[in-house]
PDB file of C-alpha atoms in Angstrom:
ATOM      1  CA  MET W   1      53.573 -81.654 -42.457  1.00  0.00           C
ATOM      2  CA  LEU W   2      54.943 -82.218 -38.967  1.00  0.00           C
ATOM      3  CA  ILE W   3      58.514 -81.320 -39.877  1.00  0.00           C
ATOM      4  CA  LYS W   4      57.458 -77.930 -41.214  1.00  0.00           C
ATOM      5  CA  LYS W   5      55.425 -77.315 -38.069  1.00  0.00           C
ATOM      6  CA  SER W   6      58.378 -78.216 -35.852  1.00  0.00           C
ATOM      7  CA  CYS W   7      60.636 -75.881 -37.783  1.00  0.00           C
ATOM      8  CA  ARG W   8      58.130 -73.014 -37.675  1.00  0.00           C
ATOM      9  CA  ASP W   9      57.556 -73.476 -33.936  1.00  0.00           C
ATOM     10  CA  VAL W  10      61.264 -73.496 -33.115  1.00  0.00           C
ATOM     11  CA  GLU W  11      61.846 -70.571 -35.468  1.00  0.00           C
ATOM     12  CA  LYS W  12      59.057 -68.543 -33.844  1.00  0.00           C
ATOM     13  CA  ASN W  13      60.244 -69.340 -30.309  1.00  0.00           C
ATOM     14  CA  ASN W  14      63.879 -68.468 -31.020  1.00  0.00           C
ATOM     15  CA  SER W  15      63.526 -65.463 -33.305  1.00  0.00           C
ATOM     16  CA  PRO W  16      63.351 -62.911 -30.450  1.00  0.00           C
ATOM     17  CA  LYS W  17      66.494 -64.426 -28.918  1.00  0.00           C
ATOM     18  CA  TYR W  18      68.603 -64.221 -32.076  1.00  0.00           C
ATOM     19  CA  VAL W  19      67.056 -61.798 -34.575  1.00  0.00           C
ATOM     20  CA  GLY W  20      65.326 -59.613 -32.001  1.00  0.00           C
ATOM     21  CA  LYS W  21      68.555 -59.082 -30.090  1.00  0.00           C
ATOM     22  CA  GLY W  22      70.577 -58.461 -33.255  1.00  0.00           C
ATOM     23  CA  LYS W  23      72.751 -61.563 -32.960  1.00  0.00           C
ATOM     24  CA  ILE W  24      71.973 -62.554 -36.567  1.00  0.00           C
ATOM     25  CA  THR W  25      69.969 -61.082 -39.434  1.00  0.00           C
ATOM     26  CA  SER W  26      66.492 -62.302 -40.303  1.00  0.00           C
ATOM     27  CA  ASN W  27      67.782 -63.517 -43.705  1.00  0.00           C
ATOM     28  CA  ILE W  28      70.440 -65.712 -42.103  1.00  0.00           C
ATOM     29  CA  PHE W  29      67.937 -66.963 -39.520  1.00  0.00           C
ATOM     30  CA  GLU W  30      65.561 -67.943 -42.338  1.00  0.00           C
ATOM     31  CA  SER W  31      68.440 -69.720 -44.095  1.00  0.00           C
ATOM     32  CA  TYR W  32      69.110 -71.694 -40.919  1.00  0.00           C
ATOM     33  CA  PHE W  33      65.570 -73.003 -40.961  1.00  0.00           C
ATOM     34  CA  ARG W  34      65.646 -73.892 -44.641  1.00  0.00           C
ATOM     35  CA  VAL W  35      68.748 -75.980 -43.843  1.00  0.00           C
ATOM     36  CA  ILE W  36      67.133 -77.483 -40.729  1.00  0.00           C
ATOM     37  CA  GLU W  37      64.036 -78.437 -42.688  1.00  0.00           C
ATOM     38  CA  GLU W  38      66.176 -80.048 -45.417  1.00  0.00           C
ATOM     39  CA  VAL W  39      68.098 -82.077 -42.825  1.00  0.00           C
ATOM     40  CA  LEU W  40      64.967 -83.261 -41.020  1.00  0.00           C
ATOM     41  CA  ILE W  41      63.163 -84.187 -44.239  1.00  0.00           C
ATOM     42  CA  GLU W  42      66.192 -86.193 -45.346  1.00  0.00           C
ATOM     43  CA  LYS W  43      66.481 -87.858 -41.946  1.00  0.00           C
ATOM     44  CA  PHE W  44      62.818 -88.738 -41.382  1.00  0.00           C
ATOM     45  CA  ILE W  45      61.356 -89.016 -44.883  1.00  0.00           C
ATOM     46  CA  GLY W  46      64.431 -89.918 -46.913  1.00  0.00           C
ATOM     47  CA  MET W  47      65.439 -92.385 -44.190  1.00  0.00           C
ATOM     48  CA  ASP W  48      69.018 -91.215 -44.503  1.00  0.00           C
ATOM     49  CA  GLY W  49      70.853 -91.955 -41.286  1.00  0.00           C
ATOM     50  CA  GLU W  50      73.986 -90.198 -42.496  1.00  0.00           C
ATOM     51  CA  ASP W  51      74.635 -86.778 -41.066  1.00  0.00           C
ATOM     52  CA  THR W  52      74.584 -84.158 -43.756  1.00  0.00           C
ATOM     53  CA  SER W  53      77.172 -81.382 -43.646  1.00  0.00           C
ATOM     54  CA  LEU W  54      75.404 -78.364 -42.196  1.00  0.00           C
ATOM     55  CA  TYR W  55      78.183 -76.175 -43.543  1.00  0.00           C
ATOM     56  CA  GLU W  56      77.642 -77.384 -47.113  1.00  0.00           C
ATOM     57  CA  LEU W  57      73.872 -76.984 -46.871  1.00  0.00           C
ATOM     58  CA  LEU W  58      74.156 -73.488 -45.420  1.00  0.00           C
ATOM     59  CA  LYS W  59      76.701 -72.575 -48.083  1.00  0.00           C
ATOM     60  CA  ASN W  60      74.018 -73.382 -50.684  1.00  0.00           C
ATOM     61  CA  HIS W  61      71.977 -70.538 -49.169  1.00  0.00           C
ATOM     62  CA  ILE W  62      74.923 -68.234 -48.387  1.00  0.00           C
ATOM     63  CA  PRO W  63      77.392 -68.794 -51.255  1.00  0.00           C
ATOM     64  CA  VAL W  64      80.061 -66.456 -49.813  1.00  0.00           C
ATOM     65  CA  LEU W  65      80.197 -68.404 -46.539  1.00  0.00           C
ATOM     66  CA  THR W  66      83.660 -69.645 -45.583  1.00  0.00           C
ATOM     67  CA  ASP W  67      84.467 -72.596 -43.352  1.00  0.00           C
ATOM     68  CA  ILE W  68      86.079 -70.289 -40.795  1.00  0.00           C
ATOM     69  CA  GLU W  69      83.083 -67.923 -40.741  1.00  0.00           C
ATOM     70  CA  TYR W  70      80.733 -70.899 -40.409  1.00  0.00           C
ATOM     71  CA  LYS W  71      82.625 -72.296 -37.439  1.00  0.00           C
ATOM     72  CA  LYS W  72      82.992 -68.912 -35.761  1.00  0.00           C
ATOM     73  CA  GLU W  73      79.542 -67.397 -36.315  1.00  0.00           C
ATOM     74  CA  HIS W  74      77.004 -70.015 -37.353  1.00  0.00           C
ATOM     75  CA  ARG W  75      77.790 -73.579 -36.300  1.00  0.00           C
ATOM     76  CA  ASN W  76      76.820 -73.416 -32.625  1.00  0.00           C
ATOM     77  CA  ILE W  77      73.531 -71.637 -33.260  1.00  0.00           C
ATOM     78  CA  LEU W  78      72.595 -73.834 -36.223  1.00  0.00           C
ATOM     79  CA  GLU W  79      73.398 -77.063 -34.356  1.00  0.00           C
ATOM     80  CA  TYR W  80      71.419 -75.874 -31.315  1.00  0.00           C
ATOM     81  CA  LEU W  81      68.366 -74.945 -33.412  1.00  0.00           C
ATOM     82  CA  LEU W  82      68.574 -78.245 -35.321  1.00  0.00           C
ATOM     83  CA  LYS W  83      68.667 -80.166 -32.056  1.00  0.00           C
ATOM     84  CA  GLN W  84      65.566 -78.316 -30.840  1.00  0.00           C
ATOM     85  CA  ALA W  85      63.696 -78.859 -34.118  1.00  0.00           C
ATOM     86  CA  LYS W  86      64.636 -82.546 -34.216  1.00  0.00           C
ATOM     87  CA  LYS W  87      63.441 -83.037 -30.639  1.00  0.00           C
ATOM     88  CA  ASP W  88      60.168 -81.233 -31.398  1.00  0.00           C
ATOM     89  CA  ALA W  89      59.648 -83.228 -34.618  1.00  0.00           C
ATOM     90  CA  VAL W  90      60.146 -86.540 -32.805  1.00  0.00           C
ATOM     91  CA  LYS W  91      57.660 -85.456 -30.131  1.00  0.00           C
ATOM     92  CA  LEU W  92      55.061 -84.481 -32.763  1.00  0.00           C
ATOM     93  CA  LEU W  93      55.622 -87.708 -34.699  1.00  0.00           C
ATOM     94  CA  LYS W  94      55.111 -89.792 -31.552  1.00  0.00           C
ATOM     95  CA  GLU W  95      51.970 -87.859 -30.651  1.00  0.00           C
ATOM     96  CA  ASN W  96      50.643 -88.288 -34.188  1.00  0.00           C
ATOM     97  CA  ILE W  97      51.330 -92.034 -34.177  1.00  0.00           C
ATOM     98  CA  SER W  98      49.679 -92.593 -30.802  1.00  0.00           C
ATOM     99  CA  ALA W  99      46.659 -90.497 -31.848  1.00  0.00           C
ATOM    100  CA  ASN W 100      46.035 -92.746 -34.872  1.00  0.00           C
TER     101      ASN W 100
END
């Protein structure tokens, strides 16, 4: 699946920057990509144009997460990684369409 590939590629490329440098734990980083994959599947496969709350989705994976902690420690990174994964997924989808 192209969405999974996009997520894995972005995860692999960014892991040294975030996990490798100790900015976030590997468990939280993995949670980010579960959320990103959920959002992209809903957007591209579910055809849901509505923006899903990243905070609520991440809270499903990190139940003790507060709104303040999310905004302070997670939002910027998660939104940046989502933007990268979305861009990569669109690129792969276009390449796949033009190849067929």
